[in-house]
Amino acid sequence: MLLILRVAIVFICSFLLCIFGSIYCLFSPRSPRHASKFAHILGHLPRVLGVKVEPRKPAGAENFGNAIYIANHQSNYDIIIAGSIVQPNTVTVGKTSLLWIPFFGILYWLSGNLLIDRNNRAKAHGTIGDIAAQFKKKKISFWMFPEGTRSLGRGLLPFKTGAFHAAVVAGVPIIPVVVSNTHEKFNFNRLKNGLVIVEMLPPIDVTEYDARSVRKLATYCRELMDAKLKELNAEVAMREANDTV
C-alpha cells in the first residue's frame, strides 16, 4: 500500500511540475533562474519517500558568484536529493538523451540547462567553450557530474576533465558538493529510509592551474571529495545506528 501511495504521489507531482513548469518557462524560456527554482521544489520529494536530507553550506555561500559546482553522481535520485542546496542561477549540464524523456525533457531544456552530446567529441569540446562564454555574459553557474555516469553504489568513480577545463578557461572557482551514500536508500515500501547528508565545500581557486594541469586539478578535487564522502558515510552510519536521525 505504501509503495503504491508513494509512486502515485511522485508521479502526479512530477507530471504536474513538468506541465505547469514548462508553461511557466515559456514566458522567459531558457532563463537560468528557472532551474534552481524547480530543483528546490523537487527537493521536497525525499520526505515523501522517507529520506531525511540534511543540507550543509559554507558561510556566505549565497555570495559565491559564478562557479562550477561538481557533485558525485549516484543515481537518478540525485536531482531530488541535492535539490535543496542548488544555488540561484545554477543550471546543469546533461546528456542530449534527456530531451527524449516525456514531459521532463521539455522542462529540462526550457529551464535553461545545457545539453551535451557525449558521443560527439567535437561538440562536447564546443560545449566547454559555450560554458566559458556564458560566464562572461551573465550571472550564472553550472552544476556538473565529473564522473560522467551514475556510480550505483560503486563509490566515487574516476573523474572526466570537462568541468575542470571549463573552470580554468573561464577563470571561475570549482565548488564541490558531496552527497553521502544513497545506494539502497530508496525502498518505497519502507516507512523510514534513513539520512542523507549533502555538503557543499568551500570554493577551490583555479587560478594556479592552466590547460596543461587540468588533470592535476581533477585529481585534487576527487581526492578531496572522496575523503569527505567517507567522512559523511561514517557519520550517517553512526547516527542511524544510534537512531538520532
Short mmCIF file of C-alpha atoms in Angstrom, two decimals:
data_model
loop_
_atom_site.label_atom_id
_atom_site.label_comp_id
_atom_site.label_asym_id
_atom_site.label_seq_id
_atom_site.Cartn_x
_atom_site.Cartn_y
_atom_site.Cartn_z
CA MET A 1 0.00 0.00 0.00
CA LEU A 2 2.83 2.40 0.94
CA LEU A 3 4.62 1.60 -2.32
CA ILE A 4 1.52 2.40 -4.41
CA LEU A 5 0.86 5.62 -2.49
CA ARG A 6 4.42 6.89 -2.89
CA VAL A 7 4.63 6.01 -6.59
CA ALA A 8 1.34 7.80 -7.18
CA ILE A 9 2.46 10.93 -5.31
CA VAL A 10 5.83 11.09 -7.09
CA PHE A 11 4.25 10.52 -10.50
CA ILE A 12 1.50 13.11 -10.02
CA CYS A 13 3.85 15.74 -8.57
CA SER A 14 6.45 15.18 -11.31
CA PHE A 15 3.83 15.27 -14.06
CA LEU A 16 2.25 18.49 -12.79
CA LEU A 17 5.66 20.12 -12.33
CA CYS A 18 6.66 19.25 -15.90
CA ILE A 19 3.41 20.55 -17.41
CA PHE A 20 2.95 23.75 -15.43
CA GLY A 21 6.70 24.33 -15.19
CA SER A 22 7.04 24.22 -18.98
CA ILE A 23 4.18 26.68 -19.38
CA TYR A 24 5.78 29.00 -16.81
CA CYS A 25 9.13 28.84 -18.61
CA LEU A 26 7.52 29.89 -21.90
CA PHE A 27 7.25 33.44 -20.53
CA SER A 28 11.06 33.60 -20.22
CA PRO A 29 12.45 30.50 -21.94
CA ARG A 30 15.97 29.31 -21.19
CA SER A 31 16.38 31.70 -18.24
CA PRO A 32 18.89 30.35 -15.68
CA ARG A 33 16.54 31.47 -12.90
CA HIS A 34 14.22 28.55 -13.54
CA ALA A 35 16.45 25.55 -12.93
CA SER A 36 17.18 26.27 -9.26
CA LYS A 37 13.51 27.03 -8.55
CA PHE A 38 12.43 23.64 -9.88
CA ALA A 39 15.33 21.94 -8.09
CA HIS A 40 14.11 23.38 -4.78
CA ILE A 41 10.59 22.11 -5.47
CA LEU A 42 11.90 18.64 -6.25
CA GLY A 43 13.98 18.84 -3.08
CA HIS A 44 10.79 18.26 -1.06
CA LEU A 45 10.19 14.81 -2.53
CA PRO A 46 12.69 12.86 -0.34
CA ARG A 47 10.40 13.46 2.67
CA VAL A 48 7.60 11.70 0.82
CA LEU A 49 9.97 8.79 0.23
CA GLY A 50 11.02 8.55 3.87
CA VAL A 51 14.50 10.02 3.38
CA LYS A 52 15.75 12.82 5.61
CA VAL A 53 18.10 15.13 3.71
CA GLU A 54 20.45 17.31 5.73
CA PRO A 55 21.96 20.10 3.58
CA ARG A 56 25.12 21.88 4.69
CA LYS A 57 26.57 25.01 3.12
CA PRO A 58 29.61 27.13 4.00
CA ALA A 59 29.00 30.57 5.45
CA GLY A 60 28.42 33.12 2.71
CA ALA A 61 27.51 30.53 0.07
CA GLU A 62 24.91 32.90 -1.36
CA ASN A 63 27.73 35.30 -2.29
CA PHE A 64 29.99 32.85 -4.11
CA GLY A 65 29.08 34.23 -7.55
CA ASN A 66 29.77 32.45 -10.83
CA ALA A 67 31.19 28.97 -10.29
CA ILE A 68 31.19 25.39 -11.46
CA TYR A 69 29.64 23.04 -8.92
CA ILE A 70 30.79 19.42 -9.14
CA ALA A 71 28.92 16.63 -7.38
CA ASN A 72 29.14 12.87 -7.08
CA HIS A 73 26.59 11.11 -9.27
CA GLN A 74 24.99 8.06 -7.65
CA SER A 75 21.55 7.53 -9.17
CA ASN A 76 18.53 9.13 -10.83
CA TYR A 77 17.51 10.38 -7.37
CA ASP A 78 20.42 12.86 -7.26
CA ILE A 79 18.24 15.62 -8.68
CA ILE A 80 15.84 15.47 -5.73
CA ILE A 81 18.44 14.73 -3.05
CA ALA A 82 20.62 17.74 -3.88
CA GLY A 83 17.76 19.97 -4.99
CA SER A 84 17.55 21.97 -1.76
CA ILE A 85 21.20 23.04 -1.92
CA VAL A 86 21.27 24.27 -5.53
CA GLN A 87 22.18 27.96 -5.64
CA PRO A 88 20.20 30.57 -7.64
CA ASN A 89 21.05 30.91 -11.34
CA THR A 90 22.65 27.47 -11.40
CA VAL A 91 21.92 25.20 -14.36
CA THR A 92 23.08 21.68 -15.04
CA VAL A 93 24.97 20.15 -17.93
CA GLY A 94 23.23 16.97 -19.04
CA LYS A 95 23.17 14.45 -21.87
CA THR A 96 21.17 15.21 -25.01
CA SER A 97 19.25 11.96 -24.40
CA LEU A 98 17.43 13.72 -21.53
CA LEU A 99 15.43 15.58 -24.18
CA TRP A 100 13.63 12.36 -25.07
CA ILE A 101 12.23 11.76 -21.59
CA PRO A 102 8.48 12.51 -21.91
CA PHE A 103 7.48 15.87 -20.42
CA PHE A 104 10.67 16.15 -18.34
CA GLY A 105 12.89 16.67 -21.39
CA ILE A 106 10.97 19.77 -22.48
CA LEU A 107 11.09 21.28 -18.98
CA TYR A 108 14.79 20.47 -18.68
CA TRP A 109 15.59 22.40 -21.86
CA LEU A 110 13.20 25.31 -21.27
CA SER A 111 14.58 25.89 -17.76
CA GLY A 112 17.98 26.83 -19.18
CA ASN A 113 20.00 23.66 -18.68
CA LEU A 114 22.80 22.90 -21.15
CA LEU A 115 22.82 19.71 -23.20
CA ILE A 116 25.98 17.92 -24.32
CA ASP A 117 26.39 15.16 -26.89
CA ARG A 118 28.95 12.87 -25.25
CA ASN A 119 29.16 10.70 -28.36
CA ASN A 120 30.45 13.63 -30.41
CA ARG A 121 33.82 14.79 -29.07
CA ALA A 122 33.91 17.89 -31.25
CA LYS A 123 30.51 19.08 -30.00
CA ALA A 124 31.44 18.18 -26.42
CA HIS A 125 34.55 20.38 -26.62
CA GLY A 126 32.39 23.12 -28.15
CA THR A 127 30.08 22.93 -25.15
CA ILE A 128 33.02 23.67 -22.85
CA GLY A 129 33.57 26.84 -24.86
CA ASP A 130 29.87 27.70 -24.56
CA ILE A 131 30.08 27.37 -20.78
CA ALA A 132 33.05 29.73 -20.60
CA ALA A 133 31.31 32.24 -22.88
CA GLN A 134 28.14 32.27 -20.78
CA PHE A 135 30.10 33.14 -17.64
CA LYS A 136 31.22 36.34 -19.33
CA LYS A 137 27.69 37.32 -20.42
CA LYS A 138 25.59 36.77 -17.30
CA LYS A 139 25.41 35.74 -13.66
CA ILE A 140 25.25 32.00 -14.00
CA SER A 141 26.76 28.85 -12.51
CA PHE A 142 26.90 25.29 -13.80
CA TRP A 143 26.28 22.03 -11.95
CA MET A 144 28.23 19.10 -13.39
CA PHE A 145 28.85 15.44 -12.57
CA PRO A 146 32.54 14.81 -13.36
CA GLU A 147 32.15 11.03 -13.05
CA GLY A 148 30.10 11.18 -16.24
CA THR A 149 27.81 8.32 -15.19
CA ARG A 150 25.96 7.01 -12.16
CA SER A 151 28.11 5.10 -9.67
CA LEU A 152 25.22 2.92 -8.40
CA GLY A 153 26.89 2.08 -5.10
CA ARG A 154 30.40 1.63 -6.50
CA GLY A 155 31.88 4.59 -4.65
CA LEU A 156 33.40 7.63 -6.33
CA LEU A 157 34.30 6.81 -9.94
CA PRO A 158 37.22 8.37 -11.90
CA PHE A 159 36.65 11.98 -12.98
CA LYS A 160 36.47 13.24 -16.53
CA THR A 161 38.13 16.62 -17.10
CA GLY A 162 35.43 18.64 -18.90
CA ALA A 163 34.25 20.55 -15.82
CA PHE A 164 37.81 21.41 -14.87
CA HIS A 165 38.71 22.59 -18.38
CA ALA A 166 35.69 24.89 -18.31
CA ALA A 167 36.60 26.32 -14.90
CA VAL A 168 40.20 27.03 -15.94
CA VAL A 169 39.18 28.62 -19.25
CA ALA A 170 36.51 30.78 -17.60
CA GLY A 171 38.61 31.56 -14.53
CA VAL A 172 35.83 30.66 -12.09
CA PRO A 173 36.15 28.58 -8.90
CA ILE A 174 35.11 24.98 -8.52
CA ILE A 175 32.76 24.22 -5.66
CA PRO A 176 32.49 20.52 -4.72
CA VAL A 177 29.20 19.13 -3.42
CA VAL A 178 29.35 15.73 -1.74
CA VAL A 179 26.30 13.55 -1.17
CA SER A 180 26.57 10.67 1.31
CA ASN A 181 25.71 7.18 0.11
CA THR A 182 22.19 6.86 -1.32
CA HIS A 183 22.54 3.27 -2.53
CA GLU A 184 19.56 1.20 -1.36
CA LYS A 185 18.13 4.22 0.50
CA PHE A 186 15.02 4.39 -1.67
CA ASN A 187 12.85 1.49 -0.59
CA PHE A 188 9.33 2.69 -1.34
CA ASN A 189 7.84 0.01 0.92
CA ARG A 190 9.87 1.10 3.95
CA LEU A 191 8.43 3.88 6.12
CA LYS A 192 11.79 5.41 7.04
CA ASN A 193 14.76 5.26 4.69
CA GLY A 194 17.31 6.98 6.84
CA LEU A 195 19.55 10.00 6.45
CA VAL A 196 21.44 11.54 3.54
CA ILE A 197 23.85 14.44 4.10
CA VAL A 198 24.53 16.87 1.26
CA GLU A 199 27.55 19.06 1.98
CA MET A 200 28.85 21.94 -0.12
CA LEU A 201 32.58 22.51 0.34
CA PRO A 202 34.38 25.88 0.13
CA PRO A 203 35.33 27.15 -3.35
CA ILE A 204 38.57 25.93 -4.92
CA ASP A 205 40.62 28.63 -6.64
CA VAL A 206 41.71 27.52 -10.12
CA THR A 207 43.98 30.47 -10.99
CA GLU A 208 47.09 28.40 -10.29
CA TYR A 209 46.11 25.86 -12.97
CA ASP A 210 46.23 26.00 -16.75
CA ALA A 211 45.25 23.70 -19.63
CA ARG A 212 48.31 21.52 -19.01
CA SER A 213 47.49 20.90 -15.35
CA VAL A 214 43.76 20.24 -15.61
CA ARG A 215 44.22 16.57 -14.77
CA LYS A 216 46.09 17.56 -11.61
CA LEU A 217 43.17 19.80 -10.63
CA ALA A 218 40.67 16.99 -11.28
CA THR A 219 42.73 14.57 -9.17
CA TYR A 220 42.95 17.06 -6.31
CA CYS A 221 39.18 17.64 -6.33
CA ARG A 222 38.45 13.92 -6.48
CA GLU A 223 40.69 13.17 -3.51
CA LEU A 224 39.04 15.97 -1.54
CA MET A 225 35.54 14.70 -2.35
CA ASP A 226 36.44 11.07 -1.71
CA ALA A 227 37.72 11.91 1.78
CA LYS A 228 34.57 13.93 2.52
CA LEU A 229 32.34 11.13 1.19
CA LYS A 230 33.93 8.62 3.56
CA GLU A 231 33.56 11.07 6.44
CA LEU A 232 29.87 11.66 5.70
CA ASN A 233 29.14 7.95 5.26
CA ALA A 234 30.72 7.24 8.64
CA GLU A 235 28.65 9.98 10.29
CA VAL A 236 25.41 8.73 8.73
CA ALA A 237 26.15 5.13 9.81
CA MET A 238 26.82 6.26 13.39
CA ARG A 239 23.71 8.45 13.62
CA GLU A 240 21.46 5.77 12.12
CA ALA A 241 22.89 3.14 14.46
CA ASN A 242 22.20 5.43 17.41
CA ASP A 243 18.79 6.29 15.96
CA THR A 244 19.49 10.03 16.11
CA VAL A 245 18.21 10.71 12.57
#
